[in-house]
Amino acid sequence: MSPLTPVIGPEAIEARVRGLAREIDAHYRGEPLVCVCVLKGAFMFFADLVRHLQCGPELDFIRLASYGGGTSSTGKVRFMHDVETSLEGKHVLVVDDIVDSGRSMEYLLNILSRRGTLSVKLCALLDKFERREVELKVDFPGFPLKEGFVVGYGMDYGEHYRELPGVFEVKP
Ligand code: 5GP
Ligand code: MG
């Protein structure tokens, strides 16, 4: 196991997640919405976020290939599991754990927006906006993050640490 440094605690996450839910409710109220969880990293964030939503969204899940065991992006993404809900005539909110280079989300949002959606927007718990390699905006960002590799609250390093209730930096 590697040494972990606390970055964001459970209370701060809880408060921010409630705030995000209010922003999302205000934006989509009365509109047909599908919230799409990007597995596996966003599972805990997604579960906490959607339980605070009042707008009655449909929920679905998608899976892209991850980094594998390492900590740097190859820039390549694979589509491993697709949504099972029709997205046609609906707003889509993709919920991810962390946006780094932005390549995975650029790929995913492009695919989803070709399915007759009303809109496709992105919510991410963490936004490493300074590391962006493509033009991609997180519409509903949780926290900005400078650099470093983080784990916990759904995010892993070699499939470990996903269960932690807070976000930690790991020094491999
Ligand atoms: P991007 O395509 O934006 O470079 O990569 C985004 C994906 O890489 C995230 O959804 C996440 O799965 C993974 N990732 C990026 N930075 C981190 C990090 O600091 N920690 C963990 N655990 N995963 C990360
Ligand atoms: Mg991810």
PDB file of N, CA, C and O in Angstrom, residues 122-172:
ATOM      1  N   LEU A 122     -21.813  17.765 -18.952  1.00  0.00           N
ATOM      2  CA  LEU A 122     -20.872  16.980 -18.150  1.00  0.00           C
ATOM      3  C   LEU A 122     -20.786  17.498 -16.722  1.00  0.00           C
ATOM      4  O   LEU A 122     -20.637  18.702 -16.481  1.00  0.00           O
ATOM      5  N   CYS A 123     -20.899  16.564 -15.781  1.00  0.00           N
ATOM      6  CA  CYS A 123     -20.671  16.849 -14.365  1.00  0.00           C
ATOM      7  C   CYS A 123     -19.507  15.974 -13.921  1.00  0.00           C
ATOM      8  O   CYS A 123     -19.474  14.783 -14.229  1.00  0.00           O
ATOM      9  N   ALA A 124     -18.526  16.553 -13.229  1.00  0.00           N
ATOM     10  CA  ALA A 124     -17.403  15.758 -12.725  1.00  0.00           C
ATOM     11  C   ALA A 124     -17.051  16.234 -11.321  1.00  0.00           C
ATOM     12  O   ALA A 124     -17.049  17.443 -11.056  1.00  0.00           O
ATOM     13  N   LEU A 125     -16.767  15.295 -10.445  1.00  0.00           N
ATOM     14  CA  LEU A 125     -16.403  15.659  -9.078  1.00  0.00           C
ATOM     15  C   LEU A 125     -15.143  16.519  -9.070  1.00  0.00           C
ATOM     16  O   LEU A 125     -15.076  17.529  -8.388  1.00  0.00           O
ATOM     17  N   LEU A 126     -14.145  16.109  -9.857  1.00  0.00           N
ATOM     18  CA  LEU A 126     -12.858  16.808  -9.863  1.00  0.00           C
ATOM     19  C   LEU A 126     -12.517  17.251 -11.274  1.00  0.00           C
ATOM     20  O   LEU A 126     -12.708  16.509 -12.232  1.00  0.00           O
ATOM     21  N   ASP A 127     -11.967  18.465 -11.376  1.00  0.00           N
ATOM     22  CA  ASP A 127     -11.644  19.044 -12.679  1.00  0.00           C
ATOM     23  C   ASP A 127     -10.183  19.494 -12.688  1.00  0.00           C
ATOM     24  O   ASP A 127      -9.834  20.520 -12.120  1.00  0.00           O
ATOM     25  N   LYS A 128      -9.320  18.687 -13.340  1.00  0.00           N
ATOM     26  CA  LYS A 128      -7.911  19.072 -13.508  1.00  0.00           C
ATOM     27  C   LYS A 128      -7.822  19.946 -14.765  1.00  0.00           C
ATOM     28  O   LYS A 128      -7.232  19.543 -15.766  1.00  0.00           O
ATOM     29  N   PHE A 129      -8.440  21.142 -14.687  1.00  0.00           N
ATOM     30  CA  PHE A 129      -8.629  21.952 -15.900  1.00  0.00           C
ATOM     31  C   PHE A 129      -7.318  22.431 -16.516  1.00  0.00           C
ATOM     32  O   PHE A 129      -7.233  22.655 -17.706  1.00  0.00           O
ATOM     33  N   GLU A 130      -6.279  22.566 -15.700  1.00  0.00           N
ATOM     34  CA  GLU A 130      -4.987  23.039 -16.232  1.00  0.00           C
ATOM     35  C   GLU A 130      -4.289  21.989 -17.087  1.00  0.00           C
ATOM     36  O   GLU A 130      -3.342  22.295 -17.807  1.00  0.00           O
ATOM     37  N   ARG A 131      -4.736  20.744 -16.992  1.00  0.00           N
ATOM     38  CA  ARG A 131      -4.089  19.655 -17.728  1.00  0.00           C
ATOM     39  C   ARG A 131      -4.829  19.283 -19.012  1.00  0.00           C
ATOM     40  O   ARG A 131      -4.495  18.306 -19.690  1.00  0.00           O
ATOM     41  N   ARG A 132      -5.809  20.101 -19.373  1.00  0.00           N
ATOM     42  CA  ARG A 132      -6.629  19.770 -20.536  1.00  0.00           C
ATOM     43  C   ARG A 132      -5.798  19.749 -21.815  1.00  0.00           C
ATOM     44  O   ARG A 132      -4.982  20.617 -22.049  1.00  0.00           O
ATOM     45  N   GLU A 133      -6.015  18.722 -22.659  1.00  0.00           N
ATOM     46  CA  GLU A 133      -5.327  18.610 -23.952  1.00  0.00           C
ATOM     47  C   GLU A 133      -6.281  18.820 -25.109  1.00  0.00           C
ATOM     48  O   GLU A 133      -5.871  18.899 -26.261  1.00  0.00           O
ATOM     49  N   VAL A 134      -7.584  18.841 -24.815  1.00  0.00           N
ATOM     50  CA  VAL A 134      -8.596  19.132 -25.828  1.00  0.00           C
ATOM     51  C   VAL A 134      -9.529  20.180 -25.242  1.00  0.00           C
ATOM     52  O   VAL A 134      -9.536  20.403 -24.030  1.00  0.00           O
ATOM     53  N   GLU A 135     -10.310  20.839 -26.106  1.00  0.00           N
ATOM     54  CA  GLU A 135     -11.221  21.863 -25.613  1.00  0.00           C
ATOM     55  C   GLU A 135     -12.466  21.188 -25.045  1.00  0.00           C
ATOM     56  O   GLU A 135     -13.275  20.627 -25.786  1.00  0.00           O
ATOM     57  N   LEU A 136     -12.568  21.162 -23.753  1.00  0.00           N
ATOM     58  CA  LEU A 136     -13.693  20.490 -23.105  1.00  0.00           C
ATOM     59  C   LEU A 136     -13.989  21.197 -21.798  1.00  0.00           C
ATOM     60  O   LEU A 136     -13.094  21.408 -20.986  1.00  0.00           O
ATOM     61  N   LYS A 137     -15.262  21.586 -21.624  1.00  0.00           N
ATOM     62  CA  LYS A 137     -15.662  22.288 -20.414  1.00  0.00           C
ATOM     63  C   LYS A 137     -16.485  21.353 -19.547  1.00  0.00           C
ATOM     64  O   LYS A 137     -17.358  20.646 -20.040  1.00  0.00           O
ATOM     65  N   VAL A 138     -16.198  21.357 -18.246  1.00  0.00           N
ATOM     66  CA  VAL A 138     -17.054  20.629 -17.312  1.00  0.00           C
ATOM     67  C   VAL A 138     -18.184  21.580 -16.922  1.00  0.00           C
ATOM     68  O   VAL A 138     -17.938  22.632 -16.330  1.00  0.00           O
ATOM     69  N   ASP A 139     -19.421  21.233 -17.268  1.00  0.00           N
ATOM     70  CA  ASP A 139     -20.556  22.133 -17.026  1.00  0.00           C
ATOM     71  C   ASP A 139     -20.887  22.260 -15.542  1.00  0.00           C
ATOM     72  O   ASP A 139     -21.269  23.321 -15.078  1.00  0.00           O
ATOM     73  N   PHE A 140     -20.757  21.154 -14.826  1.00  0.00           N
ATOM     74  CA  PHE A 140     -21.017  21.140 -13.388  1.00  0.00           C
ATOM     75  C   PHE A 140     -19.802  20.541 -12.671  1.00  0.00           C
ATOM     76  O   PHE A 140     -19.771  19.355 -12.379  1.00  0.00           O
ATOM     77  N   PRO A 141     -18.780  21.370 -12.377  1.00  0.00           N
ATOM     78  CA  PRO A 141     -17.580  20.846 -11.722  1.00  0.00           C
ATOM     79  C   PRO A 141     -17.727  20.853 -10.193  1.00  0.00           C
ATOM     80  O   PRO A 141     -18.267  21.797  -9.624  1.00  0.00           O
ATOM     81  N   GLY A 142     -17.240  19.783  -9.559  1.00  0.00           N
ATOM     82  CA  GLY A 142     -17.267  19.717  -8.097  1.00  0.00           C
ATOM     83  C   GLY A 142     -16.167  20.564  -7.501  1.00  0.00           C
ATOM     84  O   GLY A 142     -16.425  21.608  -6.898  1.00  0.00           O
ATOM     85  N   PHE A 143     -14.942  20.137  -7.685  1.00  0.00           N
ATOM     86  CA  PHE A 143     -13.763  20.842  -7.169  1.00  0.00           C
ATOM     87  C   PHE A 143     -12.700  20.930  -8.263  1.00  0.00           C
ATOM     88  O   PHE A 143     -12.494  19.970  -8.988  1.00  0.00           O
ATOM     89  N   PRO A 144     -11.984  22.081  -8.331  1.00  0.00           N
ATOM     90  CA  PRO A 144     -10.824  22.134  -9.219  1.00  0.00           C
ATOM     91  C   PRO A 144      -9.673  21.390  -8.553  1.00  0.00           C
ATOM     92  O   PRO A 144      -9.599  21.332  -7.328  1.00  0.00           O
ATOM     93  N   LEU A 145      -8.784  20.804  -9.357  1.00  0.00           N
ATOM     94  CA  LEU A 145      -7.635  20.081  -8.813  1.00  0.00           C
ATOM     95  C   LEU A 145      -6.416  20.429  -9.647  1.00  0.00           C
ATOM     96  O   LEU A 145      -6.488  20.424 -10.872  1.00  0.00           O
ATOM     97  N   LYS A 146      -5.307  20.751  -8.987  1.00  0.00           N
ATOM     98  CA  LYS A 146      -4.106  21.169  -9.717  1.00  0.00           C
ATOM     99  C   LYS A 146      -3.426  19.982 -10.390  1.00  0.00           C
ATOM    100  O   LYS A 146      -3.454  19.827 -11.578  1.00  0.00           O
ATOM    101  N   GLU A 147      -2.764  19.170  -9.610  1.00  0.00           N
ATOM    102  CA  GLU A 147      -2.059  18.034 -10.195  1.00  0.00           C
ATOM    103  C   GLU A 147      -2.024  16.916  -9.176  1.00  0.00           C
ATOM    104  O   GLU A 147      -2.666  16.996  -8.139  1.00  0.00           O
ATOM    105  N   GLY A 148      -1.297  15.878  -9.464  1.00  0.00           N
ATOM    106  CA  GLY A 148      -1.210  14.744  -8.552  1.00  0.00           C
ATOM    107  C   GLY A 148      -2.249  13.696  -8.902  1.00  0.00           C
ATOM    108  O   GLY A 148      -3.232  13.993  -9.569  1.00  0.00           O
ATOM    109  N   PHE A 149      -2.001  12.489  -8.443  1.00  0.00           N
ATOM    110  CA  PHE A 149      -2.900  11.376  -8.721  1.00  0.00           C
ATOM    111  C   PHE A 149      -3.704  11.078  -7.471  1.00  0.00           C
ATOM    112  O   PHE A 149      -3.149  10.820  -6.417  1.00  0.00           O
ATOM    113  N   VAL A 150      -5.035  11.157  -7.590  1.00  0.00           N
ATOM    114  CA  VAL A 150      -5.884  11.003  -6.412  1.00  0.00           C
ATOM    115  C   VAL A 150      -6.676   9.690  -6.447  1.00  0.00           C
ATOM    116  O   VAL A 150      -6.930   9.130  -7.516  1.00  0.00           O
ATOM    117  N   VAL A 151      -7.026   9.238  -5.252  1.00  0.00           N
ATOM    118  CA  VAL A 151      -7.811   8.011  -5.090  1.00  0.00           C
ATOM    119  C   VAL A 151      -8.887   8.246  -4.043  1.00  0.00           C
ATOM    120  O   VAL A 151      -8.894   9.261  -3.346  1.00  0.00           O
ATOM    121  N   GLY A 152      -9.768   7.276  -3.910  1.00  0.00           N
ATOM    122  CA  GLY A 152     -10.822   7.335  -2.906  1.00  0.00           C
ATOM    123  C   GLY A 152     -12.110   7.887  -3.483  1.00  0.00           C
ATOM    124  O   GLY A 152     -12.137   8.415  -4.596  1.00  0.00           O
ATOM    125  N   TYR A 153     -13.217   7.749  -2.732  1.00  0.00           N
ATOM    126  CA  TYR A 153     -14.534   8.195  -3.167  1.00  0.00           C
ATOM    127  C   TYR A 153     -14.828   7.668  -4.584  1.00  0.00           C
ATOM    128  O   TYR A 153     -15.283   8.387  -5.452  1.00  0.00           O
ATOM    129  N   GLY A 154     -14.530   6.398  -4.795  1.00  0.00           N
ATOM    130  CA  GLY A 154     -14.801   5.753  -6.082  1.00  0.00           C
ATOM    131  C   GLY A 154     -13.586   5.577  -6.970  1.00  0.00           C
ATOM    132  O   GLY A 154     -13.557   4.697  -7.837  1.00  0.00           O
ATOM    133  N   MET A 155     -12.562   6.421  -6.752  1.00  0.00           N
ATOM    134  CA  MET A 155     -11.398   6.399  -7.645  1.00  0.00           C
ATOM    135  C   MET A 155     -10.319   5.438  -7.129  1.00  0.00           C
ATOM    136  O   MET A 155     -10.111   5.315  -5.936  1.00  0.00           O
ATOM    137  N   ASP A 156      -9.656   4.794  -8.085  1.00  0.00           N
ATOM    138  CA  ASP A 156      -8.730   3.711  -7.704  1.00  0.00           C
ATOM    139  C   ASP A 156      -7.292   3.966  -8.124  1.00  0.00           C
ATOM    140  O   ASP A 156      -6.999   4.831  -8.952  1.00  0.00           O
ATOM    141  N   TYR A 157      -6.424   3.165  -7.533  1.00  0.00           N
ATOM    142  CA  TYR A 157      -5.081   2.959  -8.050  1.00  0.00           C
ATOM    143  C   TYR A 157      -4.897   1.446  -8.048  1.00  0.00           C
ATOM    144  O   TYR A 157      -4.850   0.833  -6.980  1.00  0.00           O
ATOM    145  N   GLY A 158      -4.911   0.826  -9.237  1.00  0.00           N
ATOM    146  CA  GLY A 158      -4.837  -0.624  -9.333  1.00  0.00           C
ATOM    147  C   GLY A 158      -5.993  -1.309  -8.622  1.00  0.00           C
ATOM    148  O   GLY A 158      -5.802  -2.339  -7.981  1.00  0.00           O
ATOM    149  N   GLU A 159      -7.193  -0.723  -8.723  1.00  0.00           N
ATOM    150  CA  GLU A 159      -8.439  -1.252  -8.134  1.00  0.00           C
ATOM    151  C   GLU A 159      -8.506  -1.146  -6.610  1.00  0.00           C
ATOM    152  O   GLU A 159      -9.482  -1.583  -6.004  1.00  0.00           O
ATOM    153  N   HIS A 160      -7.520  -0.537  -5.986  1.00  0.00           N
ATOM    154  CA  HIS A 160      -7.580  -0.308  -4.550  1.00  0.00           C
ATOM    155  C   HIS A 160      -8.087   1.105  -4.265  1.00  0.00           C
ATOM    156  O   HIS A 160      -8.077   1.958  -5.154  1.00  0.00           O
ATOM    157  N   TYR A 161      -8.498   1.337  -3.031  1.00  0.00           N
ATOM    158  CA  TYR A 161      -8.870   2.640  -2.460  1.00  0.00           C
ATOM    159  C   TYR A 161     -10.238   3.178  -2.882  1.00  0.00           C
ATOM    160  O   TYR A 161     -10.643   4.249  -2.445  1.00  0.00           O
ATOM    161  N   ARG A 162     -10.985   2.482  -3.750  1.00  0.00           N
ATOM    162  CA  ARG A 162     -12.280   3.017  -4.192  1.00  0.00           C
ATOM    163  C   ARG A 162     -13.251   3.217  -3.031  1.00  0.00           C
ATOM    164  O   ARG A 162     -14.136   4.053  -3.084  1.00  0.00           O
ATOM    165  N   GLU A 163     -13.109   2.421  -1.986  1.00  0.00           N
ATOM    166  CA  GLU A 163     -14.064   2.414  -0.879  1.00  0.00           C
ATOM    167  C   GLU A 163     -13.880   3.578   0.087  1.00  0.00           C
ATOM    168  O   GLU A 163     -14.748   3.812   0.939  1.00  0.00           O
ATOM    169  N   LEU A 164     -12.779   4.310  -0.007  1.00  0.00           N
ATOM    170  CA  LEU A 164     -12.514   5.388   0.959  1.00  0.00           C
ATOM    171  C   LEU A 164     -13.549   6.505   0.815  1.00  0.00           C
ATOM    172  O   LEU A 164     -13.885   6.907  -0.297  1.00  0.00           O
ATOM    173  N   PRO A 165     -14.052   7.056   1.943  1.00  0.00           N
ATOM    174  CA  PRO A 165     -15.110   8.079   1.865  1.00  0.00           C
ATOM    175  C   PRO A 165     -14.603   9.475   1.494  1.00  0.00           C
ATOM    176  O   PRO A 165     -15.402  10.366   1.231  1.00  0.00           O
ATOM    177  N   GLY A 166     -13.275   9.668   1.468  1.00  0.00           N
ATOM    178  CA  GLY A 166     -12.702  10.955   1.083  1.00  0.00           C
ATOM    179  C   GLY A 166     -11.735  10.786  -0.084  1.00  0.00           C
ATOM    180  O   GLY A 166     -11.476   9.673  -0.536  1.00  0.00           O
ATOM    181  N   VAL A 167     -11.211  11.943  -0.574  1.00  0.00           N
ATOM    182  CA  VAL A 167     -10.248  11.931  -1.683  1.00  0.00           C
ATOM    183  C   VAL A 167      -8.840  12.118  -1.115  1.00  0.00           C
ATOM    184  O   VAL A 167      -8.603  13.012  -0.289  1.00  0.00           O
ATOM    185  N   PHE A 168      -7.907  11.287  -1.567  1.00  0.00           N
ATOM    186  CA  PHE A 168      -6.518  11.324  -1.103  1.00  0.00           C
ATOM    187  C   PHE A 168      -5.579  11.372  -2.295  1.00  0.00           C
ATOM    188  O   PHE A 168      -5.886  10.822  -3.352  1.00  0.00           O
ATOM    189  N   GLU A 169      -4.410  11.992  -2.100  1.00  0.00           N
ATOM    190  CA  GLU A 169      -3.388  11.906  -3.124  1.00  0.00           C
ATOM    191  C   GLU A 169      -2.510  10.707  -2.814  1.00  0.00           C
ATOM    192  O   GLU A 169      -2.160  10.468  -1.651  1.00  0.00           O
ATOM    193  N   VAL A 170      -2.197   9.939  -3.850  1.00  0.00           N
ATOM    194  CA  VAL A 170      -1.336   8.782  -3.663  1.00  0.00           C
ATOM    195  C   VAL A 170      -0.009   9.026  -4.368  1.00  0.00           C
ATOM    196  O   VAL A 170       0.040   9.499  -5.500  1.00  0.00           O
ATOM    197  N   LYS A 171       1.080   8.743  -3.641  1.00  0.00           N
ATOM    198  CA  LYS A 171       2.419   8.847  -4.234  1.00  0.00           C
ATOM    199  C   LYS A 171       2.882   7.432  -4.547  1.00  0.00           C
ATOM    200  O   LYS A 171       3.270   6.713  -3.639  1.00  0.00           O
ATOM    201  N   PRO A 172       2.774   7.016  -5.819  1.00  0.00           N
ATOM    202  CA  PRO A 172       3.073   5.618  -6.166  1.00  0.00           C
ATOM    203  C   PRO A 172       4.548   5.285  -5.889  1.00  0.00           C
ATOM    204  O   PRO A 172       5.388   6.156  -6.009  1.00  0.00           O
TER     205      PRO A 172
END
